[in-house]
Tab-separated table of C-alpha atoms in Angstrom:
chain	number	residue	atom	x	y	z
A	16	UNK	CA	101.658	124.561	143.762
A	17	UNK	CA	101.013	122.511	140.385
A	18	UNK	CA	100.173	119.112	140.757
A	19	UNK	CA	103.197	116.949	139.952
A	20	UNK	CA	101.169	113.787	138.684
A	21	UNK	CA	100.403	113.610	134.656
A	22	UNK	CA	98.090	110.926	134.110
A	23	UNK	CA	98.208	110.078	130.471
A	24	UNK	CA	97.437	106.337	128.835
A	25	UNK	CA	98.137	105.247	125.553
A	26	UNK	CA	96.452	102.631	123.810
A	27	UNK	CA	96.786	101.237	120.171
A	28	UNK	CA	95.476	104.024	118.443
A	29	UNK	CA	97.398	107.273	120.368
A	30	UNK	CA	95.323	109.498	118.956
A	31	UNK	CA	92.047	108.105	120.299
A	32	UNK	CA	93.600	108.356	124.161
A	33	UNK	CA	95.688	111.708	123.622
A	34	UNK	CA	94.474	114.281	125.844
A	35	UNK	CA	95.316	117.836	123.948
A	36	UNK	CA	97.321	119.803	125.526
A	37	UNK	CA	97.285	123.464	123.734
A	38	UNK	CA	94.890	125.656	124.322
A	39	UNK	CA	92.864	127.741	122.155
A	40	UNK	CA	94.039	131.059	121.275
A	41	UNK	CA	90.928	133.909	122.568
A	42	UNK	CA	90.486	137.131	122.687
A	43	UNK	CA	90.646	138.366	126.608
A	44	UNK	CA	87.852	141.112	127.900
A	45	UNK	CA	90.103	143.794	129.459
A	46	UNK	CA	90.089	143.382	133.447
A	47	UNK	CA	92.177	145.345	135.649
A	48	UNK	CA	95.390	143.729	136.612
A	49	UNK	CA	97.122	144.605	139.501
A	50	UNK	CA	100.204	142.000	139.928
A	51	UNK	CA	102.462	142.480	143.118
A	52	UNK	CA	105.133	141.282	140.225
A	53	UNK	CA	105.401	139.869	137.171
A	54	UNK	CA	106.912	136.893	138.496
A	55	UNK	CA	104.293	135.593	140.911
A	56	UNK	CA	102.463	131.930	140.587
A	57	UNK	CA	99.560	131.602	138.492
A	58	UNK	CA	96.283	131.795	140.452
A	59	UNK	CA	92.814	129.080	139.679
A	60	UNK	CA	91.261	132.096	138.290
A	61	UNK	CA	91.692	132.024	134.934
A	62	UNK	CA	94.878	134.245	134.967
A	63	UNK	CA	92.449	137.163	136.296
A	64	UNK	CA	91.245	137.736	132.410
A	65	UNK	CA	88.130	136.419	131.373
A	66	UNK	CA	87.797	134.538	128.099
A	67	UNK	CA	85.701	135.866	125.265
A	68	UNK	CA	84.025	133.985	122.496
A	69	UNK	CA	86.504	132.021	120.058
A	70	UNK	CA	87.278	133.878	116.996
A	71	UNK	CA	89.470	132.582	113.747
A	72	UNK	CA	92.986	134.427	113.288
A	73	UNK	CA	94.224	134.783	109.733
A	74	UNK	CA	97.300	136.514	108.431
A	75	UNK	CA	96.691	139.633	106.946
A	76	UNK	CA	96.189	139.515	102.736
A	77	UNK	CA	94.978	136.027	103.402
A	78	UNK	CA	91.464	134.541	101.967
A	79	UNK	CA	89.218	134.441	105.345
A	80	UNK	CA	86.785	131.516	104.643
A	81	UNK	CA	83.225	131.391	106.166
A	82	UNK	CA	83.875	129.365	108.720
A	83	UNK	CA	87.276	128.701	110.639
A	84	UNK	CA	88.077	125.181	112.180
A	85	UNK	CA	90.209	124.853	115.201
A	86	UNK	CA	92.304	122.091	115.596
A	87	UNK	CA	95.495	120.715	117.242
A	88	UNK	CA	98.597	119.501	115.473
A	89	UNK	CA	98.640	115.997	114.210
A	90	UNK	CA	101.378	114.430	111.974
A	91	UNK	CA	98.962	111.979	110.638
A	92	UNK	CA	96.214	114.934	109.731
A	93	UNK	CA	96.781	114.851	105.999
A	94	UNK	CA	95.286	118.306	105.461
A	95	UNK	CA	98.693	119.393	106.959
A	96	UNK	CA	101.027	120.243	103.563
A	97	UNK	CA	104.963	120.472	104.612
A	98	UNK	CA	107.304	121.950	102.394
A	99	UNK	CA	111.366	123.225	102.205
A	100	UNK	CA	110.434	126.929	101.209
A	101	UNK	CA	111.164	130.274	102.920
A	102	UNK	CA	109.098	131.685	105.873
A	103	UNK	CA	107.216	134.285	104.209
A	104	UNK	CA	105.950	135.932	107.851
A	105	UNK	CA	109.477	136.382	109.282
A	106	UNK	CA	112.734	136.270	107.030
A	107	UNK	CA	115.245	136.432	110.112
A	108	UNK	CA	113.913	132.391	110.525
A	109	UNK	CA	114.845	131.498	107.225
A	110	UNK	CA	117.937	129.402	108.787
A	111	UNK	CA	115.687	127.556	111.553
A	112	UNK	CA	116.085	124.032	110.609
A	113	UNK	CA	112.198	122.541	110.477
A	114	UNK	CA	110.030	121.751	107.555
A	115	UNK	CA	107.401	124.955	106.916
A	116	UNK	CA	103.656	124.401	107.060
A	117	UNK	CA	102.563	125.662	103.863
A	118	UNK	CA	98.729	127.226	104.741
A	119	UNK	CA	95.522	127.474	103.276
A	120	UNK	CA	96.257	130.887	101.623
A	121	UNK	CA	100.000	129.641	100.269
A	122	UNK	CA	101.948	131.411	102.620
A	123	UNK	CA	104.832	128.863	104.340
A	124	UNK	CA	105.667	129.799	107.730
A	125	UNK	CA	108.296	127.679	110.850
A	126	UNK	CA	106.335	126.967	113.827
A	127	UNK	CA	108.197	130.082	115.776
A	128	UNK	CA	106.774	132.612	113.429
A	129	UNK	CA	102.939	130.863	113.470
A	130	UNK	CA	103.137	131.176	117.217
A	131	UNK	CA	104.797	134.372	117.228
A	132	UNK	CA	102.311	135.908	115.064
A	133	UNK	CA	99.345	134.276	116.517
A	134	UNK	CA	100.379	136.130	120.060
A	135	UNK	CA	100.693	139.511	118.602
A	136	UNK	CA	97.215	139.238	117.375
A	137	UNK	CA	95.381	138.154	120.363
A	138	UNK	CA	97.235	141.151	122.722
A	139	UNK	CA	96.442	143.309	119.558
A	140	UNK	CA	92.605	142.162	119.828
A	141	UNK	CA	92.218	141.584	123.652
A	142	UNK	CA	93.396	145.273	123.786
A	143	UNK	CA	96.307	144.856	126.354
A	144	UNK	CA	97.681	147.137	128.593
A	145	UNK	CA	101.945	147.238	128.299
A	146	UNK	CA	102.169	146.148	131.818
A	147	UNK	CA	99.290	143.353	130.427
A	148	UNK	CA	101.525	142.122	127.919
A	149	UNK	CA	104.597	141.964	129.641
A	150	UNK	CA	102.852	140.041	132.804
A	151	UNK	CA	101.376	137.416	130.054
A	152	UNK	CA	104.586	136.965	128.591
A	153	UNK	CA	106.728	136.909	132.102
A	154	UNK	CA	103.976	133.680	132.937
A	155	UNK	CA	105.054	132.310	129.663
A	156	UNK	CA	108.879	132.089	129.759
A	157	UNK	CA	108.562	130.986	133.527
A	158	UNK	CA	106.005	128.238	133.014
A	159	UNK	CA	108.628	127.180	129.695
A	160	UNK	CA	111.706	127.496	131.871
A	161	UNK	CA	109.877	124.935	134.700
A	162	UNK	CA	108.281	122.693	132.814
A	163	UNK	CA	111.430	121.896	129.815
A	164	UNK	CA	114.597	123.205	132.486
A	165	UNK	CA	113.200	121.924	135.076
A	166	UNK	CA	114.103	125.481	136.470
A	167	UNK	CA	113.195	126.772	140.195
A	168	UNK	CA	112.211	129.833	142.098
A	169	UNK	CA	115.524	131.026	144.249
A	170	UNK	CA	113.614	131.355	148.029
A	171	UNK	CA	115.820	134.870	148.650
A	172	UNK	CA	114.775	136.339	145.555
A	173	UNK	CA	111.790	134.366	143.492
A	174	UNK	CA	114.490	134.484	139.942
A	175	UNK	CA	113.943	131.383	138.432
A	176	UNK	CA	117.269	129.039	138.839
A	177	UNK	CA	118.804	126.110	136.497
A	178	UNK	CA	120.387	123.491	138.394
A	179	UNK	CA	123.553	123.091	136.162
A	180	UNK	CA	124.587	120.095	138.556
A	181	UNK	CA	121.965	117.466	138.452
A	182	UNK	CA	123.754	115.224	141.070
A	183	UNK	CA	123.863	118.347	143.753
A	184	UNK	CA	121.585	119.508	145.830
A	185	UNK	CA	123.601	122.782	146.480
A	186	UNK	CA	122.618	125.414	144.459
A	187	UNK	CA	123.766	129.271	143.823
A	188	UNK	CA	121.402	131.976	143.127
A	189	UNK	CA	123.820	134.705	140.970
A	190	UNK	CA	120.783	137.236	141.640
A	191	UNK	CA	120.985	137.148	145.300
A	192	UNK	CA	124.504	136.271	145.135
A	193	UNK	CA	125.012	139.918	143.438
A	194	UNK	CA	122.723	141.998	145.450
A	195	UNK	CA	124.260	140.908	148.970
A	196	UNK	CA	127.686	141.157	147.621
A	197	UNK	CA	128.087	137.420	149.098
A	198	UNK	CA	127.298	133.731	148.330
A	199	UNK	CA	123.803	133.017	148.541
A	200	UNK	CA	122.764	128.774	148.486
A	201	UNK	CA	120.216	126.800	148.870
A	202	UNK	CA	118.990	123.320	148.796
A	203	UNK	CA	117.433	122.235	145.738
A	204	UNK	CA	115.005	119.524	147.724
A	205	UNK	CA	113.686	121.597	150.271
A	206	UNK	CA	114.354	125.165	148.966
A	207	UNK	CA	115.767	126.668	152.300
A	208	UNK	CA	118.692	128.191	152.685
A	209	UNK	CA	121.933	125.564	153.112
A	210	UNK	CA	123.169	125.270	156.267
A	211	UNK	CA	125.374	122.336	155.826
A	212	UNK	CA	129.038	122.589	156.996
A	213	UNK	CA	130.788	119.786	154.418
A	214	UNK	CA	129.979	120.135	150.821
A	215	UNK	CA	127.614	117.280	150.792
A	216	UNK	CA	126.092	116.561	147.704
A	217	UNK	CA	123.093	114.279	148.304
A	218	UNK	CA	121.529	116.278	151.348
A	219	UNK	CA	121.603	119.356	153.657
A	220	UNK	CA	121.371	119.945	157.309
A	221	UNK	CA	117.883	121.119	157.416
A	222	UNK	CA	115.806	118.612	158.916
A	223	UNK	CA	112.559	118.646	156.960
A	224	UNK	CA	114.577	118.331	153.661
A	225	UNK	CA	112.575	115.490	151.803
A	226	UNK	CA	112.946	114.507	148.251
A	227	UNK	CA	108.895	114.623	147.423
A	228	UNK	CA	109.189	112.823	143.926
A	229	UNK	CA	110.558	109.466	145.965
A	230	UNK	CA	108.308	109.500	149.026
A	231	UNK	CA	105.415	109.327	146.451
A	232	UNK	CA	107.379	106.876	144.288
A	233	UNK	CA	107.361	104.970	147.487
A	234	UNK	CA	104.117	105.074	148.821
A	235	UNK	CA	101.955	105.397	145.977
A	236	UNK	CA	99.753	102.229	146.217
A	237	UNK	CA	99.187	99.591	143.787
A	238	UNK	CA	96.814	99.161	141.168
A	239	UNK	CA	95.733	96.266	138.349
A	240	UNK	CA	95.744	97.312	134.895
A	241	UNK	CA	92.684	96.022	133.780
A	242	UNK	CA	93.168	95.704	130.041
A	243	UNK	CA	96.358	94.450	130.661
A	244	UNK	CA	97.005	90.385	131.050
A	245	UNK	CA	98.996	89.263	134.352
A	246	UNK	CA	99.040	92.928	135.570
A	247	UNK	CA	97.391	92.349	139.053
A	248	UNK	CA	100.168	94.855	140.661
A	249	UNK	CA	101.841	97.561	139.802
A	250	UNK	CA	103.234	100.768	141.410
A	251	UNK	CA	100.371	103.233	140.283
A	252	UNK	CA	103.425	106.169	139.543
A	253	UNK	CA	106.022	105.544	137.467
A	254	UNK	CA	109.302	108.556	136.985
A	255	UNK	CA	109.533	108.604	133.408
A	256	UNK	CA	112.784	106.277	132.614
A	257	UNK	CA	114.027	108.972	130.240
A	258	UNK	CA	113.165	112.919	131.887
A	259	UNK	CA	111.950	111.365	135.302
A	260	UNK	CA	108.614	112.821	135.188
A	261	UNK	CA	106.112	111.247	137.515
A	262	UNK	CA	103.349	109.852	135.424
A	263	UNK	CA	100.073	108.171	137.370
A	264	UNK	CA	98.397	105.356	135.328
A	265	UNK	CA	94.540	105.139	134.978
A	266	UNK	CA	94.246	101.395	135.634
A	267	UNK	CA	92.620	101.033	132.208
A	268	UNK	CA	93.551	100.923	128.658
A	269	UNK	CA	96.835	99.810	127.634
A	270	UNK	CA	100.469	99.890	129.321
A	271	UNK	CA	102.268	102.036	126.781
A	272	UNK	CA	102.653	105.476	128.072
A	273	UNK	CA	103.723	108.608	125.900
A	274	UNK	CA	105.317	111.227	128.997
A	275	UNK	CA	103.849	114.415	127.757
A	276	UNK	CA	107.408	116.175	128.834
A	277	UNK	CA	109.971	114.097	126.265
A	278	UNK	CA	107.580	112.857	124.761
A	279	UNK	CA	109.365	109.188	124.973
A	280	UNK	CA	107.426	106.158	125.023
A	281	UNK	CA	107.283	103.883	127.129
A	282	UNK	CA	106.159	100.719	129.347
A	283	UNK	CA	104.277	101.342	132.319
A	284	UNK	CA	104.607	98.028	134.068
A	285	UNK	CA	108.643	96.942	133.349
A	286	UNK	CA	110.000	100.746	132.363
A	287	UNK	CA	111.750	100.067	129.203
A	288	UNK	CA	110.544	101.998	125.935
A	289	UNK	CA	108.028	100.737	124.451
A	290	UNK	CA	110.426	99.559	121.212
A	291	UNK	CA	112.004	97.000	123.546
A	292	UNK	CA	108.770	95.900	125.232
A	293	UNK	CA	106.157	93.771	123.967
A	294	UNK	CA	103.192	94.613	122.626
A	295	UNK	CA	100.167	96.361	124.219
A	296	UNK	CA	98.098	94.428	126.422
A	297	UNK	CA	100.296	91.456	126.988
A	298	UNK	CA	102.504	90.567	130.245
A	299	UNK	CA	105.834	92.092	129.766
A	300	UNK	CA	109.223	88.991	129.478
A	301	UNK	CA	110.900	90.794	132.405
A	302	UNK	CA	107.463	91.179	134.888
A	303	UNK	CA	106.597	94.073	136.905
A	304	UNK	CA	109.190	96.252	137.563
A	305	UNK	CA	110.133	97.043	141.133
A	306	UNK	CA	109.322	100.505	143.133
A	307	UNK	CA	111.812	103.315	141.905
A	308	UNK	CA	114.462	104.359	144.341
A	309	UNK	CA	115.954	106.734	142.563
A	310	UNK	CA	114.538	109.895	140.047
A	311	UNK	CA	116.157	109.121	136.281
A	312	UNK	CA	118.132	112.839	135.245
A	313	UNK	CA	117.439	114.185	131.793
A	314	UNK	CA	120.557	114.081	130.115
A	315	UNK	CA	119.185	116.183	127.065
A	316	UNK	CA	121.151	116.193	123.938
C-alpha cells in the first residue's frame, strides 16, 4: 500500500526546497512480463523493467544538438519561450486552452501532445510488447485516477471506483453491480462489503471500520519547527485545508507548505493559505492550530 504521508517544506525560495516530482523518461531493457492483470498494484521492483542509460528524445525533422539537458518544468526558467500559436505535433489540440511551449527547433506544441509524443517514443525504443504497452498504460490511468479522483479499488471486483458522494461512506460498484445482476456496496473506510441495515451515512456495521486519515491526524505526535519563532508544538501532520491530503512536516525550514496534490499553499502551524498568514518564519496572529477532527473534501471546480 503507498504511503499516505507527503513530506514537503517550503521555504522562501520554493525552488531551493522543491523536491521534483517527474521522472525521467528511459528507455526500458525488454524483461518478460507476466501480469496476473493489468490492474494489479505496483510492486518495489522497479515495475519489473529495468532502466537503461538516459538518452535525449527529439521530434523527428528537429536539429539534435550534441548534448541534451534534462530538466523539470519551472515557470521562472527563462529559457522556457510561451507563445499563442498552433500545436504543430497534433492539430486535433488546437482548441485546448493553454499557452504552447515553443521549442528549441521552432516547433510549438500543448503539454498533452509533448507528453503524448514523448510516450510513444520510449515504448517505440524500449521495444514493447502490446500486452507491455497496454500494462504501462493501465498503471498510468489508475495511479492518475487515485492520486487526482481520489478513486478506489471496488473489493468484489478490483475496477477502480469514484465516490460521487463525498459525505457517504456507502458506495456502489456498477461493475459488480452488472455482473451479479444485483446491488453490490461497500464501505468506502474500510472497503468491506456493507452490512448496515439503515442507510447510515457516516459509518457501517463492520466493526473494524476505521477512518485511517483521522487516527493518524490524532495521534501523530508533536514536533518544534525549528526555524520557526514560538513554534515549540505542533501536530507533526496536517490534512491539507483545501484537498485534505495528509502532509508530514520536517521540523525544519519554514512553515509554508505547497501540498504537492492542489498544489495550494499553505500554513503549516494555523492552516490558513499562506496569502492570509504571515510571513515565513514568524509566529502566526491566530497560534497553533488545534488537532484536525475532521478530513477537508475537495470541492474541485
Amino acid at each position: 500500500m503507498r504511503r499516505s504521508l507527503e513530506t514537503e517544506t517550503k521555504s522562501r525560495n520554493p525552488a531551493a526546497n522543491r523536491r521534483c516530482v517527474s521522472h525521467a523518461l528511459r528507455p526500458r531493457v525488454r524483461t518478460k512480463l507476466t501480469p496476473s492483470t493489468f490492474d494489479a498494484e505496483p510492486s518495489n521492483s522497479s515495475d519489473n523493467l529495468e532502466t537503461g542509460p538516459n538518452v535525449a528524445l527529439q521530434p523527428e525533422n528537429c536539429t539534435s544538438t550534441a548534448e541534451q539537458e534534462e530538466r523539470c518544468y519551472d515557470p521562472n526558467d527563462t529559457r522556457f519561450t510561451f507563445v499563442d500559436g498552433e500545436d504543430e505535433m497534433d492539430f486535433e489540440l488546437n482548441d485546448y486552452k493553454s499557452l504552447r511551449a515553443k521549442m528549441s527547433c521552432g516547433h510549438t506544441v500543448t503539454p498533452t501532445s509533448l507528453i503524448n509524443w514523448c510516450r510513444s517514443k520510449v515504448c517505440k525504443m524500449a521495444l514493447l510488447t502490446p500486452a507491455e504497452t497496454t500494462y504501462i498504460e493501465r498503471r498510468m490511468f489508475n495511479r492518475v485516477a487515485k492520486e487526482y479522483f481520489g478513486a478506489k479499488k471496488c473489493p468484489g471486483c478490483e475496477s477502480l471506483v469514484v465516490r460521487e458522494d463525498q459525505n457517504h461512506l456507502r458506495v456502489c460498484c456498477t461493475v459488480c453491480t452488472r455482473n451479479k445482476a444485483r446491488a453490490y456496496e461497500f464501505c468506502w473506510q474500510c472497503l468491506k462489503k456493507w452490512t448496515h441495515p439503515s442507510e447510515h451515512a457516516d459509518h457501517c456495521a463492520n466493526p473494524e471500520c476505521v477512518n485511517q486519515p483521522l487516527e493518524i491526524l490524532r495521534k501523530c505526535p508533536e514536533i518544534t519547527l525549528k526555524d520557526v519563532k514560538m513554534v515549540i508544538s505542533c501536530p507533526s501532520v496536517r490534512a491539507c485545508p483545501t484537498c485534505g491530503l495528509l502532509i508530514e512536516h520536517s521540523t525544519i525550514q519554514c512553515k509554508s507548505i505547497v501540498c504537492t496534490r492542489c498544489e495550494k499553499k499553505f500554513c503549516f502551524v494555523c492552516l490558513k493559505l499562506s496569502a492570509d498568514c504571515d510571513s515565513y518564519y514568524s509566529a502566526c496572529s491566530d497560534g497553533v492550530a488545534p488537532r484536525q477532527t475532521s478530513i477537508p473534501v475537495w470541492k474541485r471546480k
